[in-house]
PDB file of C-alpha atoms in Angstrom:
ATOM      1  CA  UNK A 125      84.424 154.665  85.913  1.00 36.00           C
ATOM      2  CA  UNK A 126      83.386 154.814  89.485  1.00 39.00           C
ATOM      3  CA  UNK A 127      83.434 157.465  92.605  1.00 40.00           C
ATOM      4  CA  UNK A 128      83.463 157.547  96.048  1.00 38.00           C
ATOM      5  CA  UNK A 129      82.837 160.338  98.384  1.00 39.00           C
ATOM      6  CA  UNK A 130      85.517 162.408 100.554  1.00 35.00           C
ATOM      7  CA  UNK A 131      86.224 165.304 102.035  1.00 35.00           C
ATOM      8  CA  UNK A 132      88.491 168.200 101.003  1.00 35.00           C
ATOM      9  CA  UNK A 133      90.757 170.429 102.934  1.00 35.00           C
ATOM     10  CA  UNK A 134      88.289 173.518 103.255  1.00 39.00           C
ATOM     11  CA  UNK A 135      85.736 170.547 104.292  1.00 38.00           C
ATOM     12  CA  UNK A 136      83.733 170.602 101.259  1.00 36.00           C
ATOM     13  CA  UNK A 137      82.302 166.954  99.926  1.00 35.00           C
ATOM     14  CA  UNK A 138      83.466 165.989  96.147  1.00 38.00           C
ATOM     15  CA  UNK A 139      83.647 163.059  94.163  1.00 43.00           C
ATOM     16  CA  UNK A 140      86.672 160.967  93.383  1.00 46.00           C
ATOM     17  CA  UNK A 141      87.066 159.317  90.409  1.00 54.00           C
ATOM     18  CA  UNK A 142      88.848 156.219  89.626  1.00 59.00           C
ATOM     19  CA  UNK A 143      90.465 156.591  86.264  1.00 61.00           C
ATOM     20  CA  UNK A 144      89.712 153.667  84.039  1.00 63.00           C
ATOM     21  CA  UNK A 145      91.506 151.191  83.009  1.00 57.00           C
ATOM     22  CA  UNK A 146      91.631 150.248  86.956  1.00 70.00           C
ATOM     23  CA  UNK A 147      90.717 146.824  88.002  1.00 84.00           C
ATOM     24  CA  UNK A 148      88.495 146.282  91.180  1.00 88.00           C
ATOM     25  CA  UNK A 149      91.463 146.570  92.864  1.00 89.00           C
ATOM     26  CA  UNK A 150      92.430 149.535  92.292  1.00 86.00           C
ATOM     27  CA  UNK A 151      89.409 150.941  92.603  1.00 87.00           C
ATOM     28  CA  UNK A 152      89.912 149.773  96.426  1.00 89.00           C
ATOM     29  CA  UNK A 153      93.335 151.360  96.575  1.00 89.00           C
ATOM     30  CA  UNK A 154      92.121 154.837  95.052  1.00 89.00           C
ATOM     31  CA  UNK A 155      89.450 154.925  98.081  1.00 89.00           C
ATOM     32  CA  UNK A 156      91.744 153.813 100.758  1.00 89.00           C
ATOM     33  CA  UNK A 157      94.289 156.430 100.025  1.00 90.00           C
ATOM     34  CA  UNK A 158      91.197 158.967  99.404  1.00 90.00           C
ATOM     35  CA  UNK A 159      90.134 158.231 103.233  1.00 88.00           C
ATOM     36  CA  UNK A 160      93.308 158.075 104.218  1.00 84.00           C
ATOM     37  CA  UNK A 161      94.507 161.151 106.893  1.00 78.00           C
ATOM     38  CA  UNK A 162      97.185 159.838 108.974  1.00 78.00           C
ATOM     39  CA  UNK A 163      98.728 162.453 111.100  1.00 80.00           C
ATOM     40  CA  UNK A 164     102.083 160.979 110.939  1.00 83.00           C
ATOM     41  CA  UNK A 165     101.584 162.016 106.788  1.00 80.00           C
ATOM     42  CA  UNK A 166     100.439 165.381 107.523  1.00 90.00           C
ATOM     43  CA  UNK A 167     102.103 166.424 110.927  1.00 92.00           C
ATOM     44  CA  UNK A 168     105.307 165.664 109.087  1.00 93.00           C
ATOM     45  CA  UNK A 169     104.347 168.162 105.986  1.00 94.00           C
ATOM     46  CA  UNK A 170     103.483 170.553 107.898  1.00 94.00           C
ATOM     47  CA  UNK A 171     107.258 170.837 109.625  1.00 95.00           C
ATOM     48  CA  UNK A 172     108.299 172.933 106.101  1.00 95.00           C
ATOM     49  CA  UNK A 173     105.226 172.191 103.573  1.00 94.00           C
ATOM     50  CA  UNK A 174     106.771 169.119 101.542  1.00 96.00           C
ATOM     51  CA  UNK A 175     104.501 166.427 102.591  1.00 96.00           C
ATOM     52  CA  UNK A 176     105.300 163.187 101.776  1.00 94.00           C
ATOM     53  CA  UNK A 177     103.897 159.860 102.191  1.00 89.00           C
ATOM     54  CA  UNK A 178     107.214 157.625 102.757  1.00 94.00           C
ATOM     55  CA  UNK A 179     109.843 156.904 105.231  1.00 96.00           C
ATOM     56  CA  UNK A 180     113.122 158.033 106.050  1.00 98.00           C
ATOM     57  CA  UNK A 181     116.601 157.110 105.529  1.00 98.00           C
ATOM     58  CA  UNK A 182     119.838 158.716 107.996  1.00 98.00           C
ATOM     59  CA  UNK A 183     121.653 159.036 111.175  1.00 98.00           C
ATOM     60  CA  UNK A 184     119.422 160.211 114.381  1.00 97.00           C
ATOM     61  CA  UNK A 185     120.774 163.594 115.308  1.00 97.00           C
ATOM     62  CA  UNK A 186     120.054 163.383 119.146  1.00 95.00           C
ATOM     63  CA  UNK A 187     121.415 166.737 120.039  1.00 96.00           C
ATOM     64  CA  UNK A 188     118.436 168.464 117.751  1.00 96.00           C
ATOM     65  CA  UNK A 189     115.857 166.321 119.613  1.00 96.00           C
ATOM     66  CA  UNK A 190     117.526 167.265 123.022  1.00 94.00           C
ATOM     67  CA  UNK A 191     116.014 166.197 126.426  1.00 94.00           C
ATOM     68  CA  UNK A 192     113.047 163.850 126.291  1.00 92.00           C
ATOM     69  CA  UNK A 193     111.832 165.583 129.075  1.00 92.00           C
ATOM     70  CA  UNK A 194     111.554 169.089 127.719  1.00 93.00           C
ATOM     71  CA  UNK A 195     108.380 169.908 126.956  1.00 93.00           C
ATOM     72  CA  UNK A 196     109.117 170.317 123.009  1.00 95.00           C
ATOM     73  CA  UNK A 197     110.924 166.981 122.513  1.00 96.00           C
ATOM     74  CA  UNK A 198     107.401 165.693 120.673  1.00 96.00           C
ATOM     75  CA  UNK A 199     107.760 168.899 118.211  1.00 96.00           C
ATOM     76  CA  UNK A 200     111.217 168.636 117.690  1.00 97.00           C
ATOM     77  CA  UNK A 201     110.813 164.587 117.045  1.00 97.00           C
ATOM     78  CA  UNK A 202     108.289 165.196 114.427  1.00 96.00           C
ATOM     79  CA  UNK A 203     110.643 167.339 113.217  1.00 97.00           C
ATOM     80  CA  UNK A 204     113.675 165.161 112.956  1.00 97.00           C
ATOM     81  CA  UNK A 205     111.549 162.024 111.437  1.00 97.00           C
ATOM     82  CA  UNK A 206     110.643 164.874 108.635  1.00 97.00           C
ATOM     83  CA  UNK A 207     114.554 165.773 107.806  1.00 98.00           C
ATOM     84  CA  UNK A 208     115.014 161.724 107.557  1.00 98.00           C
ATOM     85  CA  UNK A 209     111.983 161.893 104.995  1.00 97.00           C
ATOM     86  CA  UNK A 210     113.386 164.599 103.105  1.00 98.00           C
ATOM     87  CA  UNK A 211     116.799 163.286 103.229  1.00 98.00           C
ATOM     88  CA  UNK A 212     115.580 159.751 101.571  1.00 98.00           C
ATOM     89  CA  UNK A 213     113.934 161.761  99.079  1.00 98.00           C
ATOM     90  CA  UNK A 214     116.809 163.790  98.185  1.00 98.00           C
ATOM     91  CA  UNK A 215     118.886 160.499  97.706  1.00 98.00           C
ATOM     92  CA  UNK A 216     116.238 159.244  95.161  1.00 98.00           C
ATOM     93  CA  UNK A 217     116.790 162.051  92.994  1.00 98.00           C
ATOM     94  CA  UNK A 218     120.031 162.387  93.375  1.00 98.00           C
ATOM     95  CA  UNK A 219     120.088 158.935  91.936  1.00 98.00           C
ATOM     96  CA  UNK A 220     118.278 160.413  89.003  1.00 98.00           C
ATOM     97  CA  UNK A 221     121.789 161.547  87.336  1.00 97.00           C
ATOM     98  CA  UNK A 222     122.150 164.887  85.144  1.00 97.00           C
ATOM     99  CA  UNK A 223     118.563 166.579  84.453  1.00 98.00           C
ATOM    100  CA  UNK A 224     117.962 169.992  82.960  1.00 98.00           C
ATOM    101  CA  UNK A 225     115.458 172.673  83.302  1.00 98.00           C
ATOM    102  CA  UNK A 226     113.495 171.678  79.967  1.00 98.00           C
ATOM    103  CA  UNK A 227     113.214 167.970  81.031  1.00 98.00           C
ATOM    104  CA  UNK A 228     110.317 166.319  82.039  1.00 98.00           C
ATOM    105  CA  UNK A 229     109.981 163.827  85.396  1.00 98.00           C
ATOM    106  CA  UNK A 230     107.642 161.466  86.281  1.00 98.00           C
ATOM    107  CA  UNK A 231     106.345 160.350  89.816  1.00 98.00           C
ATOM    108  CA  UNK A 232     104.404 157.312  89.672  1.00 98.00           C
ATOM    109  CA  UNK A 233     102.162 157.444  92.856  1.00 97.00           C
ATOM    110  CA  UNK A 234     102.749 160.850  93.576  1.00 97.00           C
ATOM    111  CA  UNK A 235     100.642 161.071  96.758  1.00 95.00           C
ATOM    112  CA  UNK A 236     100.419 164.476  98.186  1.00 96.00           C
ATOM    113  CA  UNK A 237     103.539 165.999  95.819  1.00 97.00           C
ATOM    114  CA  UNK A 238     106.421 166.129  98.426  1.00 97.00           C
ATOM    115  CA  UNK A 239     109.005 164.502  95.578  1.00 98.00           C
ATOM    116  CA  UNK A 240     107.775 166.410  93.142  1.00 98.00           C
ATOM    117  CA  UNK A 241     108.354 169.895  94.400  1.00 98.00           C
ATOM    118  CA  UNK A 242     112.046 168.589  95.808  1.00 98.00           C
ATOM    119  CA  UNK A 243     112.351 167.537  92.527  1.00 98.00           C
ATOM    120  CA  UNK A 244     111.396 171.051  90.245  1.00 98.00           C
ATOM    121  CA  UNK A 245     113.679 172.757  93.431  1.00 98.00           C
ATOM    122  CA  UNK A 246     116.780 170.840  92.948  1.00 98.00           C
ATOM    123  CA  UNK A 247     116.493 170.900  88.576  1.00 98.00           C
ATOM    124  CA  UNK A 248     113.933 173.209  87.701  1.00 98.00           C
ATOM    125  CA  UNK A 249     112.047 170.676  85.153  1.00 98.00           C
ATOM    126  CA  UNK A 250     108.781 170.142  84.887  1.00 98.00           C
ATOM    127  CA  UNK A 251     107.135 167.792  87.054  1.00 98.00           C
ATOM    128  CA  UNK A 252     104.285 165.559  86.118  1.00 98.00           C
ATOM    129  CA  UNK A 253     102.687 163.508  89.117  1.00 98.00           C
ATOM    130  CA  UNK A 254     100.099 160.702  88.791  1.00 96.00           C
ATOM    131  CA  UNK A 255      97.910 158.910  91.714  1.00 95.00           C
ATOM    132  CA  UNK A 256      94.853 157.454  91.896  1.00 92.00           C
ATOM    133  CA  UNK A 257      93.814 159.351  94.745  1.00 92.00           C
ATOM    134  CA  UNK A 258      91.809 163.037  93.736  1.00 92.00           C
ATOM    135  CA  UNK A 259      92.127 163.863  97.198  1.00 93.00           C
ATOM    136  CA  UNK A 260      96.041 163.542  96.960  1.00 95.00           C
ATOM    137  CA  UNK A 261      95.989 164.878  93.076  1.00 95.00           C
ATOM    138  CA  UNK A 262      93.993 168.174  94.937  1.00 95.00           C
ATOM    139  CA  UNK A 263      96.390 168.261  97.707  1.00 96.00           C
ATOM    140  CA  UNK A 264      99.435 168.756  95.751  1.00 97.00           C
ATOM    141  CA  UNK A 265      98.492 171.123  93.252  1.00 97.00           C
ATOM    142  CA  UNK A 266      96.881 173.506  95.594  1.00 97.00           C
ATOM    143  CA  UNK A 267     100.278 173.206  97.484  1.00 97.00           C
ATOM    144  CA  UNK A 268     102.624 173.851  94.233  1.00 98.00           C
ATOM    145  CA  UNK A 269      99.601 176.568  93.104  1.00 97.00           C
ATOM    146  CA  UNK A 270     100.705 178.318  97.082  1.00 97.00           C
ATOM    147  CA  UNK A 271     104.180 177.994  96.149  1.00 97.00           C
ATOM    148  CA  UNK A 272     103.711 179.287  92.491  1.00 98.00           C
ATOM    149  CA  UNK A 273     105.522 176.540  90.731  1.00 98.00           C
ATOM    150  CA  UNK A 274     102.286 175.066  89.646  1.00 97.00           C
ATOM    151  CA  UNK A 275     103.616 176.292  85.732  1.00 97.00           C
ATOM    152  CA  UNK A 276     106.278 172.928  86.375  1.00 98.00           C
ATOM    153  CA  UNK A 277     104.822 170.831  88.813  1.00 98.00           C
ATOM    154  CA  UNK A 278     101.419 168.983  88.337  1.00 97.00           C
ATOM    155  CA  UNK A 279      99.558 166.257  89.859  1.00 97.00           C
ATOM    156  CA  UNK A 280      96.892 164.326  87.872  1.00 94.00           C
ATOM    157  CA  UNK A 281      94.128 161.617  88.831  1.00 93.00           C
ATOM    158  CA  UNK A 282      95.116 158.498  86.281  1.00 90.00           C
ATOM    159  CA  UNK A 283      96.455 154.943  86.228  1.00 91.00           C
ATOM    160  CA  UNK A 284     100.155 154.247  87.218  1.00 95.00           C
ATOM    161  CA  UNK A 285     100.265 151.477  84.219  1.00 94.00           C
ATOM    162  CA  UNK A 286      98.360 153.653  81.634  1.00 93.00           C
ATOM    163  CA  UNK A 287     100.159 157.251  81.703  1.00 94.00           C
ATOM    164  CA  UNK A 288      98.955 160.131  79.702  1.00 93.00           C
ATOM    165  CA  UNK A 289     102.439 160.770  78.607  1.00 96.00           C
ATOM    166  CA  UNK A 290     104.097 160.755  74.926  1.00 97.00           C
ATOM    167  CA  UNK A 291     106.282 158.092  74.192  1.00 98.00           C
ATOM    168  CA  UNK A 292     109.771 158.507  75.285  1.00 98.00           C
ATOM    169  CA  UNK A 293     108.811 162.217  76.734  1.00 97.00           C
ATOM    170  CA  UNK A 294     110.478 161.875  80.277  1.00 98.00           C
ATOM    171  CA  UNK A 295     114.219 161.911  81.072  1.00 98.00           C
ATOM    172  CA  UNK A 296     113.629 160.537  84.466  1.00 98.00           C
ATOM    173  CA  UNK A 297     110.791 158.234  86.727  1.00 98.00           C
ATOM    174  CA  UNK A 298     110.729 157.049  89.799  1.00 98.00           C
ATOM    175  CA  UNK A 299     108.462 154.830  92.602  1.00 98.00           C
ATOM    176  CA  UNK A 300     108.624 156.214  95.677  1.00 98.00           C
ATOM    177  CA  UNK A 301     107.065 153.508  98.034  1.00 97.00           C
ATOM    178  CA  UNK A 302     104.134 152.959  95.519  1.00 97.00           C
ATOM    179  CA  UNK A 303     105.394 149.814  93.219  1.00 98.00           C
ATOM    180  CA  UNK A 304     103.839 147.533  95.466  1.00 97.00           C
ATOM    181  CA  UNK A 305     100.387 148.413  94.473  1.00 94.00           C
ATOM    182  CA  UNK A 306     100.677 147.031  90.960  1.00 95.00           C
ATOM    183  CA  UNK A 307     102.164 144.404  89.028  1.00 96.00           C
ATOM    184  CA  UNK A 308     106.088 144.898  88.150  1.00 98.00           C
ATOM    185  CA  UNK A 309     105.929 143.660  84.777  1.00 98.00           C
ATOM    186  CA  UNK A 310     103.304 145.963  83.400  1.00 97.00           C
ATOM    187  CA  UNK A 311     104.402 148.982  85.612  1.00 98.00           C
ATOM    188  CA  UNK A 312     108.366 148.761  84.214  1.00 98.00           C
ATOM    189  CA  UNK A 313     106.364 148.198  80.594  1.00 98.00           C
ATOM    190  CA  UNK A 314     104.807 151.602  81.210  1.00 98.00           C
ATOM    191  CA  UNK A 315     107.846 153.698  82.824  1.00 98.00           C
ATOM    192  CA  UNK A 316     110.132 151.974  79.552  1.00 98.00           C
ATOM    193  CA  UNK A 317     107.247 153.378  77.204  1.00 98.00           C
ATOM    194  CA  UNK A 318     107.423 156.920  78.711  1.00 98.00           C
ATOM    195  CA  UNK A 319     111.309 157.608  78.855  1.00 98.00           C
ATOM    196  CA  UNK A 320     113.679 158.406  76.406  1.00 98.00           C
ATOM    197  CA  UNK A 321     116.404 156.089  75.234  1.00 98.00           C
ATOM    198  CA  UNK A 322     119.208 156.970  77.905  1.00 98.00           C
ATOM    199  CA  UNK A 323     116.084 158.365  80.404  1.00 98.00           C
ATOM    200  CA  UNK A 324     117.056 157.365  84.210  1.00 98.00           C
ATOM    201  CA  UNK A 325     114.285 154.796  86.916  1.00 98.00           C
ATOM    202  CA  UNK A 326     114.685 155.389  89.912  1.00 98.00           C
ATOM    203  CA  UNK A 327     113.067 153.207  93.023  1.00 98.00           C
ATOM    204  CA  UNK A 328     112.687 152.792  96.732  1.00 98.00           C
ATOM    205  CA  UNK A 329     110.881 150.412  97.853  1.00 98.00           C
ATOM    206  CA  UNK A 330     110.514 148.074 100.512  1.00 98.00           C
ATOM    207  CA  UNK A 331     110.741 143.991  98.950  1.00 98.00           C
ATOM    208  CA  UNK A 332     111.148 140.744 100.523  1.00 98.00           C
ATOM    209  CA  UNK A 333     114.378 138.849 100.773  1.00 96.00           C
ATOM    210  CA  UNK A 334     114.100 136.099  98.586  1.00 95.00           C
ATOM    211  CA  UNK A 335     117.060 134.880 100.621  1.00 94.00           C
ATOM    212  CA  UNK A 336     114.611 134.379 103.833  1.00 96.00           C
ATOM    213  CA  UNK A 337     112.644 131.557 101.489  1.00 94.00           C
ATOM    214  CA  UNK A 338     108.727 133.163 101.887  1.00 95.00           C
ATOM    215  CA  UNK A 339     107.192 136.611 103.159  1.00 96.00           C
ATOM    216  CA  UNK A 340     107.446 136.233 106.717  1.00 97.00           C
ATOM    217  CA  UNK A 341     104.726 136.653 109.121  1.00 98.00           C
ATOM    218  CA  UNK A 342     105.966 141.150 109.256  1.00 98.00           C
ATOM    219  CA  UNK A 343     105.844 141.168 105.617  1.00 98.00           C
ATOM    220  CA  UNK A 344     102.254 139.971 105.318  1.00 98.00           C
ATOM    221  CA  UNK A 345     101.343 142.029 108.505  1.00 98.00           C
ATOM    222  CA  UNK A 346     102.911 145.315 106.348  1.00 98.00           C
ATOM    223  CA  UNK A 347     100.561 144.119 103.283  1.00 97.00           C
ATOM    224  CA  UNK A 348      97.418 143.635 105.253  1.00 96.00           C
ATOM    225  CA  UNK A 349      97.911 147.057 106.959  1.00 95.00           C
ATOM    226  CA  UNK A 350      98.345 149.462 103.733  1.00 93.00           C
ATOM    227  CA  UNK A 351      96.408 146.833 101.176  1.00 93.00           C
ATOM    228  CA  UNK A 352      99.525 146.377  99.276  1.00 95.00           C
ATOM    229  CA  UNK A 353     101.512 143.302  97.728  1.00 96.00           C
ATOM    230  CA  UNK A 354     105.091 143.717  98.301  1.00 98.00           C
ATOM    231  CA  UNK A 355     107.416 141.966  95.632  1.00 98.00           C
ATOM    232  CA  UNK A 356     110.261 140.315  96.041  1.00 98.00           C
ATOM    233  CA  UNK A 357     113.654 141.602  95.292  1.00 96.00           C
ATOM    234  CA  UNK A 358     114.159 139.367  92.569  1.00 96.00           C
ATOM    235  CA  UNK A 359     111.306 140.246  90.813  1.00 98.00           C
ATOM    236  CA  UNK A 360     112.288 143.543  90.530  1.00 98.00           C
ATOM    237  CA  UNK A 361     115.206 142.660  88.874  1.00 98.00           C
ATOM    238  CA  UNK A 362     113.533 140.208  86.140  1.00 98.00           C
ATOM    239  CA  UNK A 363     110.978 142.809  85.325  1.00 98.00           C
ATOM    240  CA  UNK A 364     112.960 145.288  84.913  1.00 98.00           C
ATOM    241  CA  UNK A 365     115.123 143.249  82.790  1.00 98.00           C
ATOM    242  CA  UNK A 366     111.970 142.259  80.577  1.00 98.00           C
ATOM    243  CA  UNK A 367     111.305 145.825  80.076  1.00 98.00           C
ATOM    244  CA  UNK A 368     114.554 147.193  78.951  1.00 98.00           C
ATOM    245  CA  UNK A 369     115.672 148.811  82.380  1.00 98.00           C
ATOM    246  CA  UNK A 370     119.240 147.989  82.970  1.00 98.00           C
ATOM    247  CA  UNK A 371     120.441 148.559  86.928  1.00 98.00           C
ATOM    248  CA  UNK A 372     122.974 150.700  87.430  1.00 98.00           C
ATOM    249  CA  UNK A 373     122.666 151.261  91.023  1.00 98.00           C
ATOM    250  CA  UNK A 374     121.200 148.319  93.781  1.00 98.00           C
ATOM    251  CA  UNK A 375     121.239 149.877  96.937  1.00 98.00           C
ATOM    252  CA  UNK A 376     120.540 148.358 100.442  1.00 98.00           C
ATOM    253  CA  UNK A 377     119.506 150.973 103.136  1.00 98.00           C
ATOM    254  CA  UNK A 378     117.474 148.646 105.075  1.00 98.00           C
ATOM    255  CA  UNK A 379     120.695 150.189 107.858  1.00 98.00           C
ATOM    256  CA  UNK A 380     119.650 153.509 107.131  1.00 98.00           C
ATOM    257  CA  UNK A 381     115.989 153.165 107.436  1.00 98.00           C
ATOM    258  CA  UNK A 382     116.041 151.432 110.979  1.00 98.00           C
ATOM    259  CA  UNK A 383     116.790 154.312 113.108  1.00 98.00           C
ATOM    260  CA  UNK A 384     113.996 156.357 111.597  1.00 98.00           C
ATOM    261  CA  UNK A 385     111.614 153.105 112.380  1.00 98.00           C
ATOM    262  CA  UNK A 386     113.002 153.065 116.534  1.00 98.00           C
ATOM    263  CA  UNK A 387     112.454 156.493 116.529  1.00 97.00           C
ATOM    264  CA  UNK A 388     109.400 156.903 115.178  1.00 97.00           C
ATOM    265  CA  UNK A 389     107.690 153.911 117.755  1.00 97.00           C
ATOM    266  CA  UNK A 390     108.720 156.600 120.080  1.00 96.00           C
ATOM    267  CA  UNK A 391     106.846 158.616 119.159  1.00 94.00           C
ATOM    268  CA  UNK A 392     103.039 160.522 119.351  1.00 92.00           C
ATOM    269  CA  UNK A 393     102.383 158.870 115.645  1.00 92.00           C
ATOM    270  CA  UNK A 394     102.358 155.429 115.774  1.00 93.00           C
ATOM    271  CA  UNK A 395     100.109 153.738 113.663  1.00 93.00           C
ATOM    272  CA  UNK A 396     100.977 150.304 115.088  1.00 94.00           C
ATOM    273  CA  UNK A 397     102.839 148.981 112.152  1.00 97.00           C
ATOM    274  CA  UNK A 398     106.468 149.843 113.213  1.00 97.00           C
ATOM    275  CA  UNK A 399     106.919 146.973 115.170  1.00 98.00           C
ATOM    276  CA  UNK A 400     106.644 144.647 112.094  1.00 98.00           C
ATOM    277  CA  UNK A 401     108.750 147.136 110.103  1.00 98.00           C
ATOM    278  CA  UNK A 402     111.684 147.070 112.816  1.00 98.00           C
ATOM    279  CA  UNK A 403     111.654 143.114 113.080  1.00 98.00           C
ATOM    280  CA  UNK A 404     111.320 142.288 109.734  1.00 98.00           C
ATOM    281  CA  UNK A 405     114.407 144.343 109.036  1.00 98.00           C
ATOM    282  CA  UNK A 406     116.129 142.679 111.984  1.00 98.00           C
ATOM    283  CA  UNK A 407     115.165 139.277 110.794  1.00 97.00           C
ATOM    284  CA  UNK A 408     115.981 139.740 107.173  1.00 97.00           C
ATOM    285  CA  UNK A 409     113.416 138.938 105.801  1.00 98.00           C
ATOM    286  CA  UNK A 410     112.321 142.899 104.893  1.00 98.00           C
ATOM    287  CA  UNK A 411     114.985 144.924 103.038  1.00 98.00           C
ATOM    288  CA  UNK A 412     115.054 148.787 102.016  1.00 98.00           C
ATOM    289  CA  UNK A 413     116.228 148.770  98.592  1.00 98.00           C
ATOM    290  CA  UNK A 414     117.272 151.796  95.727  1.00 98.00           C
ATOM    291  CA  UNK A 415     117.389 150.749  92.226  1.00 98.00           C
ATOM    292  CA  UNK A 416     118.662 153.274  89.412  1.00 98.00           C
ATOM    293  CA  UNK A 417     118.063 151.519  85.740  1.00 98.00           C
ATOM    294  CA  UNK A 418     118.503 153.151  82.679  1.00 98.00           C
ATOM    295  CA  UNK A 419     116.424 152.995  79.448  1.00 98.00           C
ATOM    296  CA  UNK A 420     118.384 151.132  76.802  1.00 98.00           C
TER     297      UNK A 420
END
């Protein structure tokens, strides 16, 4: 097991370790996301406290963001790219089906816990989180500890492909933007171990269209930026099929991510990566995808 250095939120310097089994790799990923402090991730959050580290799905409502001259347009921006967040989040658990206050959930790559306190707020379960960031495993449970849900809703430092969960023990999973950091096969091997017979996957997840022949030039530009490997559509499909994951849902809402992408290169945020976001789903070659698979 190794550790890095970073700094928490009251400035304090602790150690973050990488939870073993984790290949060199990961031990890579654990630090980036332990360095990582993106305002676009936290400016967001700090809109209504659900911070989240994905993108966002929906219809631009221009009359909220008024006049781009007025001297709050920036604020109320920020704000509006949050409800988009929020909004794709809410359609990822609505795709989670029936769940009941003494289930358990799983979010695989939990980052800072926006999905998971959505999630105990919309069924009232109990909410286990995994990431193999500490500073992200801190963030959220100090933030479910300040909302006094942290009896239900718990974020812990371990692998993504070696949970510390019972088999069968969750009624529902999900990916939220983090299945590109490890390999399909042995993540759907995991999330098929951990839920029930009948338990409900749930993913979104940015692929590449196996339709445009090869990642294009945007799709490697996205995996050099964030360290990633984005999969193809199709393999998502064979490995959940190799795991026992039957689709019931294949969504496409590469439409309903764009206008959160043109917005948000407007904006005070940019990190520089929206450009090959918004021309890669232009091109084709990028798609937005949901897929709901139950355990069989």
């Amino acid at each position: 097991m190794t550790s890095t250095e970073f700094t928490t939120l009251d400035g304090s310097s602790t150690a973050a370790f990488i939870p073993a089994p984790a290949s060199p790799y990961q031990g890579d990923i654990a630090r980036y996301w332990d360095a990582e402090a993106r305002p676009v991730n936290l400016k967001l959050g700090d809109v209504d406290g659900l911070y989240h580290h994905h993108y966002g799905i929906g219809e631009i409502d221009h009359a909220a963001l008024g006049d781009v001259q007025d001297s709050a347009y920036e604020k109320k921006l920020i704000a509006e790219l949050h409800r988009l967040e929020s909004a794709q989040a809410d359609v990822l658990l609505h795709h989670l089906g029936s769940i009941g206050r003494d289930d358990t959930l799983v979010d695989a790559g939990c980052g800072r816990g926006g999905s998971m306190v959505m999630a105990h707020q919309r069924f009232g379960a109990k909410v286990e989180g995994v990431t193999l960031s500490a500073k992200q495993a801190d963030f959220a449970n100090r933030r479910a500890a300040e909302l006094g849900i942290d009896d239900h809703v718990r974020a812990r430092v371990c692998n993504m492909l070696d949970m510390p969960f019972e088999t069968g023990q969750a009624a529902g999973s999900w990916n939220n933007e983090s299945s590109m950091y490890v390999d399909l096969e042995d993540l759907f091997a995991e999330h098929s171990r951990v839920l029930a017979v009948g338990g409900r996957y749930v993913t979104i997840t940015g692929c590449w269209n196996p339709r445009y022949g090869q990642p294009s030039k945007w799709v490697s530009q996205i995996n050099a930026h964030f360290e990633c490997n984005i999969h193809s559509r199709r393999e998502y499909l064979k490995a959940m099929a190799d795991n026992r994951l039957v689709p019931q849902a294949v969504i496409d809402l590469t439409p309903d991510t764009l206008p959160y992408w043109e917005l948000r290169a407007t904006s005070s945020l940019v990190t520089g990566i929206e450009e090959a976001f918004i021309n890669s789903y232009k091109d084709g070659s990028f798609q937005y995808v949901l897929i709901a698979a139950d355990r069989v």
